[in-house]
Tab-separated table of C-alpha atoms in Angstrom:
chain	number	residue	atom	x	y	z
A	1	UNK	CA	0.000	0.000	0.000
A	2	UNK	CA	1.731	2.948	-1.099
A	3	UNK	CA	0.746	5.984	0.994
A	4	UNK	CA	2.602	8.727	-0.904
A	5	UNK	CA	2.596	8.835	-4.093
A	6	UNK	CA	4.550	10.544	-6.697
A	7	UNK	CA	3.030	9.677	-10.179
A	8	UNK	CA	5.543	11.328	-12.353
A	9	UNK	CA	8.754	9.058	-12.750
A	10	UNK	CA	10.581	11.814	-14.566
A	11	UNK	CA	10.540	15.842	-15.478
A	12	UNK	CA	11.828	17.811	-17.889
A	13	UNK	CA	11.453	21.514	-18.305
A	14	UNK	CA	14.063	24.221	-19.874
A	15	UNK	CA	16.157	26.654	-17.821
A	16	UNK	CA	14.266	29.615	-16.689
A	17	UNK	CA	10.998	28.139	-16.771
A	18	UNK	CA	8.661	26.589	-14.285
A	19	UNK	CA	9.110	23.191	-12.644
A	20	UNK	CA	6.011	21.576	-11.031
A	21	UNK	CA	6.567	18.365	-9.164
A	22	UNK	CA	3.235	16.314	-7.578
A	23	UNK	CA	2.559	14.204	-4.797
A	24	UNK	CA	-0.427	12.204	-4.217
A	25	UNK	CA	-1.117	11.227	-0.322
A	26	UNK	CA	-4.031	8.503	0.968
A	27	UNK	CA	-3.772	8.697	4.429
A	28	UNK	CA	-5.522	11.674	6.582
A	29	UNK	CA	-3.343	11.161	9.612
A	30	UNK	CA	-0.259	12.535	7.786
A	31	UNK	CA	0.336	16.293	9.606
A	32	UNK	CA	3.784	17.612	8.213
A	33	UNK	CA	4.959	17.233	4.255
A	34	UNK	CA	8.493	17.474	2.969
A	35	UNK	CA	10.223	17.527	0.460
A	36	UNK	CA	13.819	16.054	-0.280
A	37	UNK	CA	16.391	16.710	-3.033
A	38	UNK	CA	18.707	13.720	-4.119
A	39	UNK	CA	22.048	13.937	-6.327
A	40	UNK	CA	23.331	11.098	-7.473
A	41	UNK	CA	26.119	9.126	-4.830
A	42	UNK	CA	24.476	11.461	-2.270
A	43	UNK	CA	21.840	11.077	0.347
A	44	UNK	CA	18.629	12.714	0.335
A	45	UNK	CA	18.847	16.561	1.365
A	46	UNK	CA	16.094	18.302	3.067
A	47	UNK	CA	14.615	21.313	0.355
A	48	UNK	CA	11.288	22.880	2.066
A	49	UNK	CA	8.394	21.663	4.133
A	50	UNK	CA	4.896	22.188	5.073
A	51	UNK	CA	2.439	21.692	8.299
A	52	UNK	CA	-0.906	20.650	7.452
A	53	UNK	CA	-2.686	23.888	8.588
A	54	UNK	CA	-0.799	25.877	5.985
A	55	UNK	CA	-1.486	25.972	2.273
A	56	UNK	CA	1.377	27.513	1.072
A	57	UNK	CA	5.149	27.387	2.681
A	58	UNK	CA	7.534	29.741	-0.040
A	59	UNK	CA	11.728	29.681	0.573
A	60	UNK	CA	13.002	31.655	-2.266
A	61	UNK	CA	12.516	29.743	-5.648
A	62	UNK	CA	10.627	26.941	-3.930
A	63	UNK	CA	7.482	26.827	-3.290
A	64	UNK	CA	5.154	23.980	-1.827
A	65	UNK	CA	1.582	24.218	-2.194
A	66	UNK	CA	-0.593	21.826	0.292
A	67	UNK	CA	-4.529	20.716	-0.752
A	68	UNK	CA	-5.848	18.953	2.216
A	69	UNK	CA	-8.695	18.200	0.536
A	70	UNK	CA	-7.731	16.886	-2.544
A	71	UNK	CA	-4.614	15.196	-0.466
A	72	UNK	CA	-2.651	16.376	-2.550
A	73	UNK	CA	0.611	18.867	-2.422
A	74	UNK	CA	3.175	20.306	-5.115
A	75	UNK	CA	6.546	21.580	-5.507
A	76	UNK	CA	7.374	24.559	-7.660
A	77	UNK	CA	10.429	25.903	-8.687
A	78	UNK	CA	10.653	29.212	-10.484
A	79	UNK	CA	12.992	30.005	-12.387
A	80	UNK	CA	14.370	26.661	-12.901
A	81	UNK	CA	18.229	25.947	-12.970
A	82	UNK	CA	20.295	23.007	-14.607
A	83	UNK	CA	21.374	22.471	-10.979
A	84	UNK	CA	18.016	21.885	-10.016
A	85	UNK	CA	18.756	18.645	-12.040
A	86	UNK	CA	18.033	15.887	-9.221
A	87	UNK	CA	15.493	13.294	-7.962
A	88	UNK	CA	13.126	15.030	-5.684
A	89	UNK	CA	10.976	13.143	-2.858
A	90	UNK	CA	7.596	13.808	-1.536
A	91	UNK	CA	7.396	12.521	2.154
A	92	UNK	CA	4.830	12.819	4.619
A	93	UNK	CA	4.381	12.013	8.524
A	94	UNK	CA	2.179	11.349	11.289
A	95	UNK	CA	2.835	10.939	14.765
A	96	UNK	CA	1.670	7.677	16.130
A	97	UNK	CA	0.184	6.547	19.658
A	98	UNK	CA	2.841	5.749	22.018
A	99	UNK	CA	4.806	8.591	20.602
A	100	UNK	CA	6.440	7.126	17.645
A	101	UNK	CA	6.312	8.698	14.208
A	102	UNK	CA	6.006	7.584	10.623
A	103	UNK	CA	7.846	9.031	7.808
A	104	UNK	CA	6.961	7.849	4.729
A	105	UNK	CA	8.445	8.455	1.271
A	106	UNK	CA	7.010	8.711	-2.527
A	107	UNK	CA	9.679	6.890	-5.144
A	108	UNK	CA	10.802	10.233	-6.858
A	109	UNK	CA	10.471	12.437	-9.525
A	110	UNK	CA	13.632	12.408	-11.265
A	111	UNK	CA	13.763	16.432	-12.958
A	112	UNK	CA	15.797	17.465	-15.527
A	113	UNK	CA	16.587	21.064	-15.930
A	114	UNK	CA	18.032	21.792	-19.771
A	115	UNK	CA	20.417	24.938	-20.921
B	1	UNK	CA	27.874	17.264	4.393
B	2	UNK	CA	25.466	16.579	6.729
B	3	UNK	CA	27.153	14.834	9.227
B	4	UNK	CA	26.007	11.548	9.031
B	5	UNK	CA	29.100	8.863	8.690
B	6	UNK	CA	27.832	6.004	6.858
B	7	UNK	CA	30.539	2.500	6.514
B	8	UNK	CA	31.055	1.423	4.114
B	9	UNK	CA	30.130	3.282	1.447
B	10	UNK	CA	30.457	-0.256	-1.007
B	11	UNK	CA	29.572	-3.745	-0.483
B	12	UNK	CA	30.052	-7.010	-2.126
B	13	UNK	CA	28.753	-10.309	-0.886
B	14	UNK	CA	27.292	-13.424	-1.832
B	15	UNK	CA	24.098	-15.008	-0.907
B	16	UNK	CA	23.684	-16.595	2.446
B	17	UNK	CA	26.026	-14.037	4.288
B	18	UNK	CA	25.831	-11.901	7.178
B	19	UNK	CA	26.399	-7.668	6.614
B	20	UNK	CA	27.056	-4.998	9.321
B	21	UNK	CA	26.491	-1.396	8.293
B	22	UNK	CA	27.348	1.548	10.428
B	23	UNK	CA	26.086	4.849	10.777
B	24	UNK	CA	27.586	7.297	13.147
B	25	UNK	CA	24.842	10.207	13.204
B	26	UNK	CA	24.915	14.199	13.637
B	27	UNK	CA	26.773	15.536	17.013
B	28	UNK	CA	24.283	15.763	19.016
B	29	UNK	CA	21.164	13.724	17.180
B	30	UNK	CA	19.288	11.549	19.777
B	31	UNK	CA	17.215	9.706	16.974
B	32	UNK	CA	18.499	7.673	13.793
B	33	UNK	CA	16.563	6.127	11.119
B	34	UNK	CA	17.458	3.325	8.552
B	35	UNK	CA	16.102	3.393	5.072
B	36	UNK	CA	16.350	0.828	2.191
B	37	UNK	CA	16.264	1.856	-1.515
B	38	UNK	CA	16.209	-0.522	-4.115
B	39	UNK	CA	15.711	-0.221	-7.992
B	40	UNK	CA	12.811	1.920	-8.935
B	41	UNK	CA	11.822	2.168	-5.404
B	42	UNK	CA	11.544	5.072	-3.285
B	43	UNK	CA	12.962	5.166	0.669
B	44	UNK	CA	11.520	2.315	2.403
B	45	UNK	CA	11.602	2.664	5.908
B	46	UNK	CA	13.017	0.101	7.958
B	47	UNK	CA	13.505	0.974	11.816
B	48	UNK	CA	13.711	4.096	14.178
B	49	UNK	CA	15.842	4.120	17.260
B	50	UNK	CA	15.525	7.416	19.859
B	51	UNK	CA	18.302	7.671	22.312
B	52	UNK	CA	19.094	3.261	22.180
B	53	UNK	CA	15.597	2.461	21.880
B	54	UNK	CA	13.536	1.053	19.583
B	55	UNK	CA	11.088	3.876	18.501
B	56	UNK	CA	9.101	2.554	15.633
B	57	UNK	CA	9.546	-0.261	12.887
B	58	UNK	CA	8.295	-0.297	9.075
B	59	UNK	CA	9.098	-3.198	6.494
B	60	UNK	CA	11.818	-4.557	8.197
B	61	UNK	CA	12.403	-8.128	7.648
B	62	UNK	CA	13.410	-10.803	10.284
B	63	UNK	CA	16.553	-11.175	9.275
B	64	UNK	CA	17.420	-7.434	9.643
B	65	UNK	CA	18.461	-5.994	12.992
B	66	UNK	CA	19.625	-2.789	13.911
B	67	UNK	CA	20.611	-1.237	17.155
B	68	UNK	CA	21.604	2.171	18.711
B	69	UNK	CA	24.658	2.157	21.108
B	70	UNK	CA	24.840	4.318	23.934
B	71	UNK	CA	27.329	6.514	21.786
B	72	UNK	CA	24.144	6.667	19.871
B	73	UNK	CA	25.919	5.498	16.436
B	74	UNK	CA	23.606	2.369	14.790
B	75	UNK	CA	24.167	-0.691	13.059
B	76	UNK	CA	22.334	-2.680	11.020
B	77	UNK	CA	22.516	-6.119	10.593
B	78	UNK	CA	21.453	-8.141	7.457
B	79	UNK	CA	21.980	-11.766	7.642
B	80	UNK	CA	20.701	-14.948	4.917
B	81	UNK	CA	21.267	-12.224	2.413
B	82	UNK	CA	19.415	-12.833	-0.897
B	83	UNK	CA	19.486	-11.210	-3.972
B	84	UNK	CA	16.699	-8.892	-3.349
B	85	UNK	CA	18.308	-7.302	-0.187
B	86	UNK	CA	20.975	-5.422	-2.922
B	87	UNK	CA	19.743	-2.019	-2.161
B	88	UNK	CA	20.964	1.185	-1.245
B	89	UNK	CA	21.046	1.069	2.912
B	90	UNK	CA	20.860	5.220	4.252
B	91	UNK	CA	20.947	6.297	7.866
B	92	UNK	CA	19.522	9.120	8.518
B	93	UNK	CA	19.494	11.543	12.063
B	94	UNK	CA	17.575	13.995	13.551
B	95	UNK	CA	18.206	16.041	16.694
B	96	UNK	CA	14.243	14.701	18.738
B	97	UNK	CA	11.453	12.569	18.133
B	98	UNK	CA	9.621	14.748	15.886
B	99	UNK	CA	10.261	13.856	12.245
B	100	UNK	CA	10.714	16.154	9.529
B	101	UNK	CA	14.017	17.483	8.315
B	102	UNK	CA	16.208	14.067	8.862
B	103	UNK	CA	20.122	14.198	7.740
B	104	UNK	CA	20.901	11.964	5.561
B	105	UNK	CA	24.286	9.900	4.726
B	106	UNK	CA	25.648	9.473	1.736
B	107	UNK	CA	24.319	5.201	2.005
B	108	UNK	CA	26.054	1.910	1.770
B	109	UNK	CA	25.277	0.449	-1.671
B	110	UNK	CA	24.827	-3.438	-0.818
B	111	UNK	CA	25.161	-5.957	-3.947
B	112	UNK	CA	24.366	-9.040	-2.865
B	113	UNK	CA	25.955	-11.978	-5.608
């Protein structure tokens, strides 16, 4: 059962222009979305994030937009850069009974940004 | 850099056999997080430890283990390997309980012959 979904295997927009990256999630418990940046040989690196009672979290040329309703939440990036060029992840959490939280990660959109 | 030590980086082994992998997290970070990604797959989350404990579990398989020592580095131990288990293995820290932004290492690529 995949809770976060990322639909998109792969992106590609020119330099300059906007990049829009979607994420799909299922379950209603999930309070707090991220969103990671990967390069290859590298681990994940955190980009931006967003609580559930916002709708909108902006950090410079990122932007994440958050539907509750539609459970679903996007990434834009404005202008896009070739060294945007990376696999981004959607993930989501809740935080369980007993204290214990769940993370839980789409499989990537990989973007490619073109000269 | 983001401070997560991850050893080794490379792995090679044959089927039936018993890995370690290490993961020495952020100065500081009280909670540590193991993650397996294999081919067309996204992070799968395997096991949560907050300050030596067990926190939570996700699709961790019997033959997997992990454990946080009271220096708070982890290890993770895959035994009966199988083909399938050739992944990429990441660690990942954060300073408290409450996920969000994690640090990531750079992962220990397993291929399992």
């Amino acid at each position: 059962d995949q809770q976060v979904k990322q639909n998109s295997p792969s992106l590609s927009v020119q330099e300059g222009r906007i990049s829009i990256l979607n994420c799909d999630y299922t379950n209603s418990m999930f309070d707090y979305f991220l969103w990671y940046k990967k390069y290859p040989a590298e681990g994940p690196t955190f980009l931006i994030s967003i609580s559930s009672i916002k709708d909108k979290n902006e950090d410079g040329r990122f932007t994440v937009f958050l539907n509750k309703s539609a459970k679903h939440l996007s990434l834009h990036i404005v202008p896009s850069q070739p060294g945007d060029s990376a696999v981004y992840f959607c993930a989501a959490s809740a935080m369980l009974r007993g204290g214990s939280e769940k993370l839980v990660f789409g499989k990537g959109t990989k973007l490619t940004v073109n000269p | 850099d983001s401070g997560v030590t991850q050893t080794p980086k490379h792995l090679i082994t044959a089927t039936g056999q018993r890995v370690t992998l290490r993961c020495s997290p952020r100065s500081g970070d009280l909670s540590v997080y193991w993650y397996q990604q294999s081919l067309d797959q996204g992070l799968q989350f395997l096991i949560q430890y907050y300050n030596g404990e067990e926190r939570a579990k996700g699709n961790i398989l019997e033959r997997f283990s992990a454990q946080q020592f009271p220096d708070l580095h982890s290890e993770l131990n895959l035994s009966s390997l199988e083909l399938g288990d050739s992944a990429l293995y990441f660690c990942a820290s954060s300073p408290d309980r409450t996920t969000g932004e994690l640090f990531f290492g750079e992962g220990s690529r397993l291929t399992v012959l």
